[in-house]
PDB file of C-alpha atoms in Angstrom:
ATOM      1  CA  MET A 111      86.893 172.794  81.067  1.00 48.00           C
ATOM      2  CA  LEU A 112      87.390 171.633  78.101  1.00 49.00           C
ATOM      3  CA  SER A 113      85.469 168.323  78.711  1.00 57.00           C
ATOM      4  CA  GLU A 114      82.618 170.561  80.559  1.00 63.00           C
ATOM      5  CA  THR A 115      82.391 172.431  78.174  1.00 60.00           C
ATOM      6  CA  GLU A 116      83.097 169.942  75.489  1.00 59.00           C
ATOM      7  CA  ASP A 117      80.422 167.913  76.617  1.00 64.00           C
ATOM      8  CA  LEU A 118      77.638 170.302  76.559  1.00 67.00           C
ATOM      9  CA  ALA A 119      77.842 171.905  73.064  1.00 64.00           C
ATOM     10  CA  ALA A 120      77.489 167.999  72.215  1.00 65.00           C
ATOM     11  CA  SER A 121      74.879 167.060  74.182  1.00 71.00           C
ATOM     12  CA  PHE A 122      73.065 170.407  73.017  1.00 72.00           C
ATOM     13  CA  LEU A 123      73.720 169.144  69.136  1.00 70.00           C
ATOM     14  CA  VAL A 124      72.640 165.267  69.713  1.00 72.00           C
ATOM     15  CA  ILE A 125      69.722 166.738  71.687  1.00 81.00           C
ATOM     16  CA  PHE A 126      68.754 169.468  68.733  1.00 79.00           C
ATOM     17  CA  LEU A 127      69.368 167.154  66.030  1.00 76.00           C
ATOM     18  CA  VAL A 128      66.745 164.011  67.488  1.00 81.00           C
ATOM     19  CA  LEU A 129      63.887 166.956  68.097  1.00 87.00           C
ATOM     20  CA  SER A 130      64.203 167.988  64.411  1.00 84.00           C
ATOM     21  CA  CYS A 131      64.850 164.557  63.171  1.00 85.00           C
ATOM     22  CA  LEU A 132      61.024 163.657  64.890  1.00 86.00           C
ATOM     23  CA  LEU A 133      59.330 166.529  63.699  1.00 89.00           C
ATOM     24  CA  GLU A 134      60.746 165.574  59.950  1.00 87.00           C
ATOM     25  CA  MET A 135      59.622 162.243  60.587  1.00 86.00           C
ATOM     26  CA  TYR A 136      55.869 163.411  61.819  1.00 86.00           C
ATOM     27  CA  PHE A 137      55.767 165.756  58.426  1.00 83.00           C
ATOM     28  CA  SER A 138      56.599 163.210  55.924  1.00 83.00           C
ATOM     29  CA  TYR A 139      54.130 160.683  57.622  1.00 81.00           C
ATOM     30  CA  VAL A 140      51.562 163.296  58.095  1.00 83.00           C
ATOM     31  CA  HIS A 141      51.947 164.042  53.642  1.00 82.00           C
ATOM     32  CA  ASP A 142      53.064 160.918  53.123  1.00 85.00           C
ATOM     33  CA  ARG A 143      56.944 161.507  51.892  1.00 85.00           C
ATOM     34  CA  HIS A 144      58.307 158.160  52.559  1.00 87.00           C
ATOM     35  CA  LEU A 145      61.180 160.291  53.730  1.00 89.00           C
ATOM     36  CA  TYR A 146      62.441 157.275  56.715  1.00 91.00           C
ATOM     37  CA  GLU A 147      62.679 154.171  56.018  1.00 91.00           C
ATOM     38  CA  LYS A 148      63.069 151.849  59.464  1.00 89.00           C
ATOM     39  CA  ARG A 149      66.629 149.629  58.350  1.00 90.00           C
ATOM     40  CA  ASP A 150      68.086 152.811  57.094  1.00 91.00           C
ATOM     41  CA  THR A 151      67.299 154.751  60.475  1.00 89.00           C
ATOM     42  CA  TRP A 152      68.883 152.086  62.437  1.00 90.00           C
ATOM     43  CA  ASN A 153      72.091 152.096  60.023  1.00 90.00           C
ATOM     44  CA  ASN A 154      72.663 156.127  60.227  1.00 89.00           C
ATOM     45  CA  VAL A 155      72.343 155.279  64.276  1.00 87.00           C
ATOM     46  CA  TYR A 156      74.566 152.309  63.975  1.00 89.00           C
ATOM     47  CA  LEU A 157      77.145 154.629  62.060  1.00 90.00           C
ATOM     48  CA  MET A 158      76.701 157.399  63.950  1.00 87.00           C
ATOM     49  CA  GLY A 159      77.087 155.197  68.030  1.00 88.00           C
ATOM     50  CA  LEU A 160      80.531 153.963  65.069  1.00 90.00           C
ATOM     51  CA  ALA A 161      81.556 157.200  64.788  1.00 88.00           C
ATOM     52  CA  PHE A 162      80.484 158.186  68.254  1.00 85.00           C
ATOM     53  CA  PHE A 163      83.080 155.964  70.174  1.00 90.00           C
ATOM     54  CA  ILE A 164      86.082 156.284  67.643  1.00 91.00           C
ATOM     55  CA  ASN A 165      85.770 160.116  68.025  1.00 87.00           C
ATOM     56  CA  LEU A 166      85.671 159.405  72.157  1.00 86.00           C
ATOM     57  CA  GLY A 167      89.131 157.120  71.487  1.00 91.00           C
ATOM     58  CA  THR A 168      90.977 159.361  69.267  1.00 91.00           C
ATOM     59  CA  LYS A 169      90.217 162.237  71.363  1.00 87.00           C
ATOM     60  CA  ALA A 170      92.830 162.374  73.791  1.00 90.00           C
ATOM     61  CA  PHE A 171      95.476 162.117  70.644  1.00 93.00           C
ATOM     62  CA  THR A 172      93.560 164.566  68.991  1.00 94.00           C
ATOM     63  CA  LEU A 173      93.897 167.009  71.661  1.00 93.00           C
ATOM     64  CA  VAL A 174      97.785 166.551  72.381  1.00 95.00           C
ATOM     65  CA  VAL A 175      98.295 166.720  69.356  1.00 96.00           C
ATOM     66  CA  LEU A 176      96.443 170.501  68.569  1.00 97.00           C
ATOM     67  CA  ASP A 177      97.808 171.245  71.967  1.00 96.00           C
ATOM     68  CA  PHE A 178     101.718 170.166  70.133  1.00 97.00           C
ATOM     69  CA  CYS A 179     100.979 172.578  67.322  1.00 97.00           C
ATOM     70  CA  TYR A 180      99.785 175.915  69.677  1.00 97.00           C
ATOM     71  CA  GLN A 181     103.211 175.771  71.427  1.00 96.00           C
ATOM     72  CA  PHE A 182     104.503 176.823  67.708  1.00 97.00           C
ATOM     73  CA  ARG A 183     101.660 179.602  66.310  1.00 96.00           C
ATOM     74  CA  LEU A 184     102.551 181.881  64.212  1.00 96.00           C
ATOM     75  CA  PHE A 185     100.545 184.740  65.742  1.00 94.00           C
ATOM     76  CA  GLU A 186      97.685 185.165  67.764  1.00 94.00           C
ATOM     77  CA  ILE A 187      94.479 186.934  66.982  1.00 96.00           C
ATOM     78  CA  SER A 188      93.259 189.360  70.468  1.00 94.00           C
ATOM     79  CA  ASN A 189      90.207 190.711  69.289  1.00 96.00           C
ATOM     80  CA  ILE A 190      87.526 188.256  70.469  1.00 96.00           C
ATOM     81  CA  TRP A 191      85.111 188.716  67.108  1.00 96.00           C
ATOM     82  CA  LEU A 192      87.829 188.319  65.005  1.00 97.00           C
ATOM     83  CA  TYR A 193      90.000 185.240  66.658  1.00 97.00           C
ATOM     84  CA  TRP A 194      86.120 183.889  65.908  1.00 96.00           C
ATOM     85  CA  VAL A 195      84.788 184.846  62.670  1.00 97.00           C
ATOM     86  CA  VAL A 196      88.579 184.064  61.283  1.00 97.00           C
ATOM     87  CA  LEU A 197      88.309 180.487  62.912  1.00 97.00           C
ATOM     88  CA  VAL A 198      84.943 179.478  61.867  1.00 96.00           C
ATOM     89  CA  LEU A 199      86.228 180.714  57.768  1.00 97.00           C
ATOM     90  CA  ALA A 200      89.535 178.896  58.347  1.00 97.00           C
ATOM     91  CA  GLN A 201      88.067 175.869  59.607  1.00 97.00           C
ATOM     92  CA  ASP A 202      85.551 175.651  57.105  1.00 97.00           C
ATOM     93  CA  LEU A 203      87.699 175.965  54.180  1.00 97.00           C
ATOM     94  CA  LEU A 204      89.847 173.485  55.697  1.00 97.00           C
ATOM     95  CA  TYR A 205      87.442 171.373  56.136  1.00 97.00           C
ATOM     96  CA  TRP A 206      86.327 171.690  52.356  1.00 98.00           C
ATOM     97  CA  CYS A 207      90.177 169.888  51.670  1.00 97.00           C
ATOM     98  CA  LEU A 208      89.029 167.585  53.984  1.00 97.00           C
ATOM     99  CA  HIS A 209      86.023 166.706  52.624  1.00 97.00           C
ATOM    100  CA  THR A 210      87.087 166.414  48.825  1.00 97.00           C
ATOM    101  CA  SER A 211      89.911 164.345  49.767  1.00 97.00           C
ATOM    102  CA  GLY A 212      87.206 162.242  50.913  1.00 97.00           C
ATOM    103  CA  HIS A 213      85.976 162.141  47.213  1.00 97.00           C
ATOM    104  CA  TYR A 214      89.262 162.456  44.873  1.00 97.00           C
ATOM    105  CA  VAL A 215      91.489 160.038  46.762  1.00 97.00           C
ATOM    106  CA  ARG A 216      90.175 156.650  46.975  1.00 97.00           C
ATOM    107  CA  LEU A 217      91.092 155.368  49.488  1.00 97.00           C
ATOM    108  CA  PHE A 218      89.660 158.017  51.814  1.00 97.00           C
ATOM    109  CA  TRP A 219      86.827 157.454  49.905  1.00 97.00           C
ATOM    110  CA  ALA A 220      86.864 153.845  51.256  1.00 96.00           C
ATOM    111  CA  MET A 221      86.172 155.630  54.933  1.00 95.00           C
ATOM    112  CA  HIS A 222      83.643 158.610  53.045  1.00 96.00           C
ATOM    113  CA  VAL A 223      81.313 156.296  51.206  1.00 96.00           C
ATOM    114  CA  THR A 224      79.536 155.646  53.822  1.00 94.00           C
ATOM    115  CA  HIS A 225      77.720 159.002  54.428  1.00 95.00           C
ATOM    116  CA  HIS A 226      76.992 158.346  50.557  1.00 96.00           C
ATOM    117  CA  SER A 227      75.094 154.584  50.877  1.00 94.00           C
ATOM    118  CA  SER A 228      71.605 155.544  51.831  1.00 94.00           C
ATOM    119  CA  PRO A 229      69.551 155.509  49.000  1.00 94.00           C
ATOM    120  CA  LEU A 230      67.365 158.101  51.002  1.00 94.00           C
ATOM    121  CA  PHE A 231      67.500 161.413  51.668  1.00 95.00           C
ATOM    122  CA  ASN A 232      66.364 162.967  55.514  1.00 93.00           C
ATOM    123  CA  LEU A 233      68.085 164.301  58.945  1.00 91.00           C
ATOM    124  CA  THR A 234      69.061 161.248  60.016  1.00 90.00           C
ATOM    125  CA  THR A 235      71.143 160.694  56.567  1.00 93.00           C
ATOM    126  CA  GLY A 236      73.573 163.712  58.679  1.00 88.00           C
ATOM    127  CA  PHE A 237      74.124 160.439  61.256  1.00 85.00           C
ATOM    128  CA  ARG A 238      75.339 158.172  58.540  1.00 88.00           C
ATOM    129  CA  SER A 239      79.022 159.327  59.335  1.00 85.00           C
ATOM    130  CA  THR A 240      82.000 158.631  58.014  1.00 89.00           C
ATOM    131  CA  VAL A 241      83.509 156.539  60.807  1.00 89.00           C
ATOM    132  CA  PHE A 242      87.136 156.305  60.584  1.00 92.00           C
ATOM    133  CA  GLU A 243      87.471 159.857  59.637  1.00 92.00           C
ATOM    134  CA  PRO A 244      88.002 160.938  63.062  1.00 91.00           C
ATOM    135  CA  LEU A 245      91.517 158.998  62.561  1.00 92.00           C
ATOM    136  CA  TYR A 246      93.085 161.379  60.327  1.00 94.00           C
ATOM    137  CA  ARG A 247      90.798 164.725  60.551  1.00 95.00           C
ATOM    138  CA  VAL A 248      93.036 166.489  63.184  1.00 95.00           C
ATOM    139  CA  PHE A 249      96.035 166.525  60.418  1.00 96.00           C
ATOM    140  CA  PHE A 250      93.290 168.852  58.520  1.00 96.00           C
ATOM    141  CA  TYR A 251      93.197 171.043  61.506  1.00 97.00           C
ATOM    142  CA  LEU A 252      96.618 171.457  62.353  1.00 97.00           C
ATOM    143  CA  PRO A 253      97.116 174.400  60.653  1.00 98.00           C
ATOM    144  CA  LEU A 254      94.457 176.134  63.315  1.00 98.00           C
ATOM    145  CA  ALA A 255      96.928 175.802  65.827  1.00 98.00           C
ATOM    146  CA  PHE A 256      99.848 176.881  64.308  1.00 98.00           C
ATOM    147  CA  MET A 257      97.288 180.048  63.427  1.00 97.00           C
ATOM    148  CA  GLY A 258      96.623 180.380  67.445  1.00 97.00           C
ATOM    149  CA  PHE A 259      93.884 178.900  68.143  1.00 97.00           C
ATOM    150  CA  THR A 260      93.063 176.779  70.724  1.00 96.00           C
ATOM    151  CA  ALA A 261      92.518 172.798  71.088  1.00 95.00           C
ATOM    152  CA  VAL A 262      89.165 173.375  72.934  1.00 92.00           C
ATOM    153  CA  ASP A 263      87.975 176.609  70.216  1.00 94.00           C
ATOM    154  CA  ILE A 264      88.739 174.209  67.676  1.00 96.00           C
ATOM    155  CA  ILE A 265      86.820 171.731  68.999  1.00 91.00           C
ATOM    156  CA  LEU A 266      84.089 173.590  69.817  1.00 89.00           C
ATOM    157  CA  ALA A 267      83.508 175.206  66.348  1.00 92.00           C
ATOM    158  CA  TYR A 268      84.332 171.759  64.077  1.00 91.00           C
ATOM    159  CA  LEU A 269      80.738 170.740  66.543  1.00 87.00           C
ATOM    160  CA  VAL A 270      78.852 174.126  66.183  1.00 86.00           C
ATOM    161  CA  THR A 271      79.592 173.648  61.998  1.00 90.00           C
ATOM    162  CA  GLN A 272      78.660 170.106  62.982  1.00 89.00           C
ATOM    163  CA  LEU A 273      75.249 171.331  63.929  1.00 88.00           C
ATOM    164  CA  TYR A 274      74.462 173.183  60.723  1.00 92.00           C
ATOM    165  CA  GLY A 275      76.124 170.837  58.973  1.00 92.00           C
ATOM    166  CA  ASN A 276      73.767 167.873  59.791  1.00 90.00           C
ATOM    167  CA  MET A 277      70.765 170.332  59.417  1.00 92.00           C
ATOM    168  CA  VAL A 278      71.059 170.284  55.529  1.00 95.00           C
ATOM    169  CA  HIS A 279      70.541 167.193  54.923  1.00 95.00           C
ATOM    170  CA  THR A 280      66.551 167.745  54.156  1.00 94.00           C
ATOM    171  CA  GLN A 281      64.219 166.988  51.806  1.00 93.00           C
ATOM    172  CA  THR A 282      61.697 169.081  53.900  1.00 91.00           C
ATOM    173  CA  VAL A 283      63.835 172.882  53.155  1.00 91.00           C
ATOM    174  CA  LYS A 284      63.192 174.018  49.304  1.00 92.00           C
ATOM    175  CA  LYS A 285      65.637 176.970  48.231  1.00 94.00           C
ATOM    176  CA  LEU A 286      66.257 179.917  50.374  1.00 95.00           C
ATOM    177  CA  HIS A 287      66.680 183.237  49.060  1.00 96.00           C
ATOM    178  CA  PRO A 288      68.911 183.608  46.331  1.00 96.00           C
ATOM    179  CA  VAL A 289      71.491 185.712  48.574  1.00 97.00           C
ATOM    180  CA  LEU A 290      71.347 182.660  50.855  1.00 97.00           C
ATOM    181  CA  GLU A 291      72.049 180.130  48.266  1.00 97.00           C
ATOM    182  CA  TYR A 292      74.954 182.086  47.265  1.00 97.00           C
ATOM    183  CA  ILE A 293      77.075 181.753  50.339  1.00 97.00           C
ATOM    184  CA  LEU A 294      75.590 179.522  51.911  1.00 97.00           C
ATOM    185  CA  VAL A 295      75.271 175.842  52.106  1.00 98.00           C
ATOM    186  CA  THR A 296      71.772 175.343  51.327  1.00 98.00           C
ATOM    187  CA  PRO A 297      70.250 172.382  51.943  1.00 96.00           C
ATOM    188  CA  SER A 298      69.520 172.744  47.751  1.00 97.00           C
ATOM    189  CA  HIS A 299      73.258 172.527  47.729  1.00 98.00           C
ATOM    190  CA  HIS A 300      73.516 169.055  50.055  1.00 98.00           C
ATOM    191  CA  ARG A 301      70.786 167.368  47.829  1.00 97.00           C
ATOM    192  CA  VAL A 302      72.842 167.853  45.432  1.00 98.00           C
ATOM    193  CA  HIS A 303      76.087 166.832  47.039  1.00 98.00           C
ATOM    194  CA  HIS A 304      74.060 163.440  48.081  1.00 97.00           C
ATOM    195  CA  ALA A 305      72.914 162.313  44.158  1.00 97.00           C
ATOM    196  CA  SER A 306      74.112 159.634  42.257  1.00 96.00           C
ATOM    197  CA  ASN A 307      73.371 161.695  39.313  1.00 96.00           C
ATOM    198  CA  VAL A 308      76.847 161.774  36.476  1.00 96.00           C
ATOM    199  CA  ARG A 309      76.050 165.684  36.819  1.00 96.00           C
ATOM    200  CA  TYR A 310      76.181 166.309  40.376  1.00 97.00           C
ATOM    201  CA  LEU A 311      78.431 163.765  41.566  1.00 97.00           C
ATOM    202  CA  ASP A 312      81.905 165.244  43.684  1.00 97.00           C
ATOM    203  CA  LYS A 313      79.826 168.746  43.679  1.00 98.00           C
ATOM    204  CA  ASN A 314      79.246 170.740  46.714  1.00 98.00           C
ATOM    205  CA  MET A 315      81.432 169.719  48.875  1.00 97.00           C
ATOM    206  CA  GLY A 316      81.545 172.838  51.618  1.00 96.00           C
ATOM    207  CA  MET A 317      79.911 172.852  54.955  1.00 96.00           C
ATOM    208  CA  ILE A 318      78.576 176.082  55.948  1.00 97.00           C
ATOM    209  CA  LEU A 319      79.804 178.221  52.847  1.00 97.00           C
ATOM    210  CA  ILE A 320      79.561 177.554  49.276  1.00 98.00           C
ATOM    211  CA  ILE A 321      82.090 180.261  48.320  1.00 97.00           C
ATOM    212  CA  TRP A 322      85.250 177.449  48.414  1.00 98.00           C
ATOM    213  CA  ASP A 323      83.111 175.240  45.931  1.00 98.00           C
ATOM    214  CA  ARG A 324      82.230 178.493  43.553  1.00 98.00           C
ATOM    215  CA  MET A 325      85.753 179.154  44.321  1.00 97.00           C
ATOM    216  CA  PHE A 326      87.647 175.775  42.895  1.00 97.00           C
ATOM    217  CA  GLY A 327      84.907 174.671  40.414  1.00 96.00           C
ATOM    218  CA  THR A 328      82.944 172.101  42.877  1.00 97.00           C
ATOM    219  CA  PHE A 329      79.824 173.703  42.522  1.00 98.00           C
ATOM    220  CA  GLN A 330      76.216 172.802  41.007  1.00 97.00           C
ATOM    221  CA  GLU A 331      72.770 174.327  41.180  1.00 97.00           C
ATOM    222  CA  GLU A 332      69.987 171.519  41.683  1.00 97.00           C
ATOM    223  CA  ILE A 333      68.230 171.643  38.447  1.00 95.00           C
ATOM    224  CA  PRO A 334      64.634 171.440  38.802  1.00 90.00           C
ATOM    225  CA  GLU A 335      64.666 169.242  35.871  1.00 90.00           C
ATOM    226  CA  GLU A 336      66.647 166.937  37.008  1.00 92.00           C
ATOM    227  CA  LYS A 337      65.312 164.364  39.373  1.00 93.00           C
ATOM    228  CA  ILE A 338      68.082 163.689  41.692  1.00 96.00           C
ATOM    229  CA  VAL A 339      68.768 159.960  42.840  1.00 96.00           C
ATOM    230  CA  TYR A 340      70.458 159.463  45.925  1.00 96.00           C
ATOM    231  CA  GLY A 341      72.956 157.248  46.743  1.00 95.00           C
ATOM    232  CA  LEU A 342      75.757 155.522  45.114  1.00 95.00           C
ATOM    233  CA  THR A 343      76.254 154.915  41.544  1.00 93.00           C
ATOM    234  CA  HIS A 344      76.266 151.095  41.999  1.00 91.00           C
ATOM    235  CA  GLN A 345      74.566 150.320  45.774  1.00 91.00           C
ATOM    236  CA  PRO A 346      75.805 147.166  47.562  1.00 90.00           C
ATOM    237  CA  GLU A 347      73.762 144.468  47.732  1.00 87.00           C
ATOM    238  CA  ASP A 348      74.626 144.212  50.946  1.00 89.00           C
ATOM    239  CA  THR A 349      73.596 146.550  53.173  1.00 85.00           C
ATOM    240  CA  GLY A 350      73.809 145.375  56.499  1.00 86.00           C
ATOM    241  CA  PRO A 351      75.865 147.472  59.027  1.00 83.00           C
ATOM    242  CA  VAL A 352      78.758 145.120  58.277  1.00 90.00           C
ATOM    243  CA  ASN A 353      79.171 146.118  54.947  1.00 93.00           C
ATOM    244  CA  ILE A 354      78.235 149.278  54.768  1.00 93.00           C
ATOM    245  CA  VAL A 355      81.534 150.255  56.187  1.00 94.00           C
ATOM    246  CA  PHE A 356      83.812 147.520  54.781  1.00 95.00           C
ATOM    247  CA  HIS A 357      82.941 147.059  50.677  1.00 95.00           C
ATOM    248  CA  GLU A 358      84.680 149.887  48.926  1.00 96.00           C
ATOM    249  CA  PHE A 359      87.739 148.580  51.177  1.00 96.00           C
ATOM    250  CA  ARG A 360      87.421 145.136  49.890  1.00 96.00           C
ATOM    251  CA  ALA A 361      86.720 146.487  46.656  1.00 96.00           C
ATOM    252  CA  LEU A 362      89.498 148.772  45.956  1.00 97.00           C
ATOM    253  CA  ALA A 363      91.530 145.705  47.797  1.00 97.00           C
ATOM    254  CA  ALA A 364      90.239 143.209  44.895  1.00 96.00           C
ATOM    255  CA  ASP A 365      91.452 145.898  42.813  1.00 96.00           C
ATOM    256  CA  MET A 366      95.016 146.468  44.151  1.00 97.00           C
ATOM    257  CA  LYS A 367      95.288 142.917  43.795  1.00 96.00           C
ATOM    258  CA  LYS A 368      94.389 141.992  40.200  1.00 94.00           C
ATOM    259  CA  ALA A 369      96.727 145.713  39.202  1.00 95.00           C
ATOM    260  CA  PRO A 370      99.439 144.737  37.215  1.00 95.00           C
ATOM    261  CA  GLY A 371     103.322 146.434  38.714  1.00 95.00           C
ATOM    262  CA  ILE A 372     103.319 148.242  42.279  1.00 96.00           C
ATOM    263  CA  LYS A 373     102.548 151.498  40.362  1.00 96.00           C
ATOM    264  CA  ASN A 374      99.158 150.887  39.928  1.00 97.00           C
ATOM    265  CA  LYS A 375      98.366 149.109  42.705  1.00 97.00           C
ATOM    266  CA  ILE A 376      99.171 152.642  44.627  1.00 97.00           C
ATOM    267  CA  ARG A 377      97.693 154.575  42.364  1.00 97.00           C
ATOM    268  CA  TYR A 378      94.789 152.276  42.606  1.00 97.00           C
ATOM    269  CA  MET A 379      94.554 154.055  46.188  1.00 97.00           C
ATOM    270  CA  PHE A 380      95.485 157.763  45.681  1.00 97.00           C
ATOM    271  CA  CYS A 381      93.302 158.294  42.712  1.00 97.00           C
ATOM    272  CA  PRO A 382      89.494 159.464  41.877  1.00 96.00           C
ATOM    273  CA  PRO A 383      87.507 156.154  42.621  1.00 96.00           C
ATOM    274  CA  GLY A 384      86.758 155.242  39.370  1.00 95.00           C
ATOM    275  CA  TRP A 385      90.424 155.080  37.554  1.00 96.00           C
ATOM    276  CA  SER A 386      91.792 152.097  36.332  1.00 95.00           C
ATOM    277  CA  HIS A 387      94.806 150.874  34.738  1.00 94.00           C
ATOM    278  CA  ASP A 388      92.565 149.505  32.169  1.00 93.00           C
ATOM    279  CA  GLY A 389      90.410 152.038  31.537  1.00 91.00           C
ATOM    280  CA  SER A 390      87.113 149.872  32.208  1.00 92.00           C
ATOM    281  CA  THR A 391      85.871 152.334  34.414  1.00 93.00           C
ATOM    282  CA  GLN A 392      85.918 155.983  34.871  1.00 94.00           C
ATOM    283  CA  ILE A 393      86.307 158.728  37.267  1.00 95.00           C
ATOM    284  CA  ALA A 394      83.475 161.349  37.906  1.00 95.00           C
ATOM    285  CA  SER A 395      85.164 164.320  36.281  1.00 93.00           C
ATOM    286  CA  VAL A 396      85.231 162.522  32.321  1.00 93.00           C
ATOM    287  CA  MET A 397      81.937 160.819  32.622  1.00 94.00           C
ATOM    288  CA  GLN A 398      80.618 165.058  33.248  1.00 94.00           C
ATOM    289  CA  GLN A 399      82.274 165.384  30.635  1.00 93.00           C
ATOM    290  CA  GLU A 400      80.747 163.218  27.974  1.00 92.00           C
ATOM    291  CA  LEU A 401      77.453 164.421  29.618  1.00 91.00           C
ATOM    292  CA  LEU A 402      78.205 167.984  29.317  1.00 90.00           C
ATOM    293  CA  LYS A 403      78.856 167.218  25.095  1.00 89.00           C
ATOM    294  CA  ALA A 404      75.862 165.254  25.351  1.00 86.00           C
ATOM    295  CA  ASP A 405      73.914 167.757  26.645  1.00 77.00           C
ATOM    296  CA  HIS A 406      75.849 170.444  23.826  1.00 80.00           C
ATOM    297  CA  SER A 407      74.646 168.017  20.834  1.00 80.00           C
ATOM    298  CA  LYS A 408      71.024 168.109  22.040  1.00 76.00           C
ATOM    299  CA  ALA A 409      71.531 171.895  22.240  1.00 74.00           C
ATOM    300  CA  LEU A 410      72.414 172.149  18.807  1.00 75.00           C
ATOM    301  CA  SER A 411      70.536 169.635  17.690  1.00 71.00           C
ATOM    302  CA  ASP A 412      66.713 170.973  18.578  1.00 70.00           C
ATOM    303  CA  LYS A 413      68.041 174.312  17.834  1.00 70.00           C
ATOM    304  CA  MET A 414      68.144 173.264  13.642  1.00 69.00           C
ATOM    305  CA  VAL A 415      64.812 171.266  13.939  1.00 61.00           C
TER     306      VAL A 415
END
């Protein structure tokens, strides 16, 4: 029953996304938007394929771990409506934690960086998966099993939230109603998330709800006056399929090799991307503080003129 239900949900997810991508491609072609590029799209599909096979290979492990933890559940929710509402909300919060770790811990960033490596932004960008995430994702969702949610329901909820998460990878949908913009992760919010602009780095981590980012200080609204530049702050020169997956691992290994002492080597692994033992590079939050100071100085200067 688990396999049939999960496979049906996954099939619907794939079919819906493919049709949506084809529609957006047609829109881009008709309106000469240049949202798609052949090599980039094939890289997205390739990365989705890698993630699919790793997901398949870790499926049994994921189920065993979740089922094991479910035996020690602390409570159960009998009301079916409340059950699913709490499951989706709790999973969305835990996804925020998972996603945030991918931006603030460099070891996880080395795995997550593939999702941000495209200089384009379209529905197939959602296919550009964090390839190795299935190897550790289950550990972030263990609290759901302890809360009395079954493995099959956790997986089904994850597939549904993934469907929504993929659909916000688009430039064709502008800002929505202010109420929706305040509550949900919208295409506007996720465009910010995929930007390499200093102001936008490490912002809007949510999958469905943007309220987590508003609560935890990682929210940033899309500013019409600031054109978004998609991709990484330092794009890899080699955009081949292997380098897309492993380039940040190589950079991390190189930084650890040159770092003096075991403490600094470990800090390279677990500090945010951009941290350096000699201060030669900066983390995003430091660059954003400097940008805010510059904005403030400019505002004062303009006011005095």
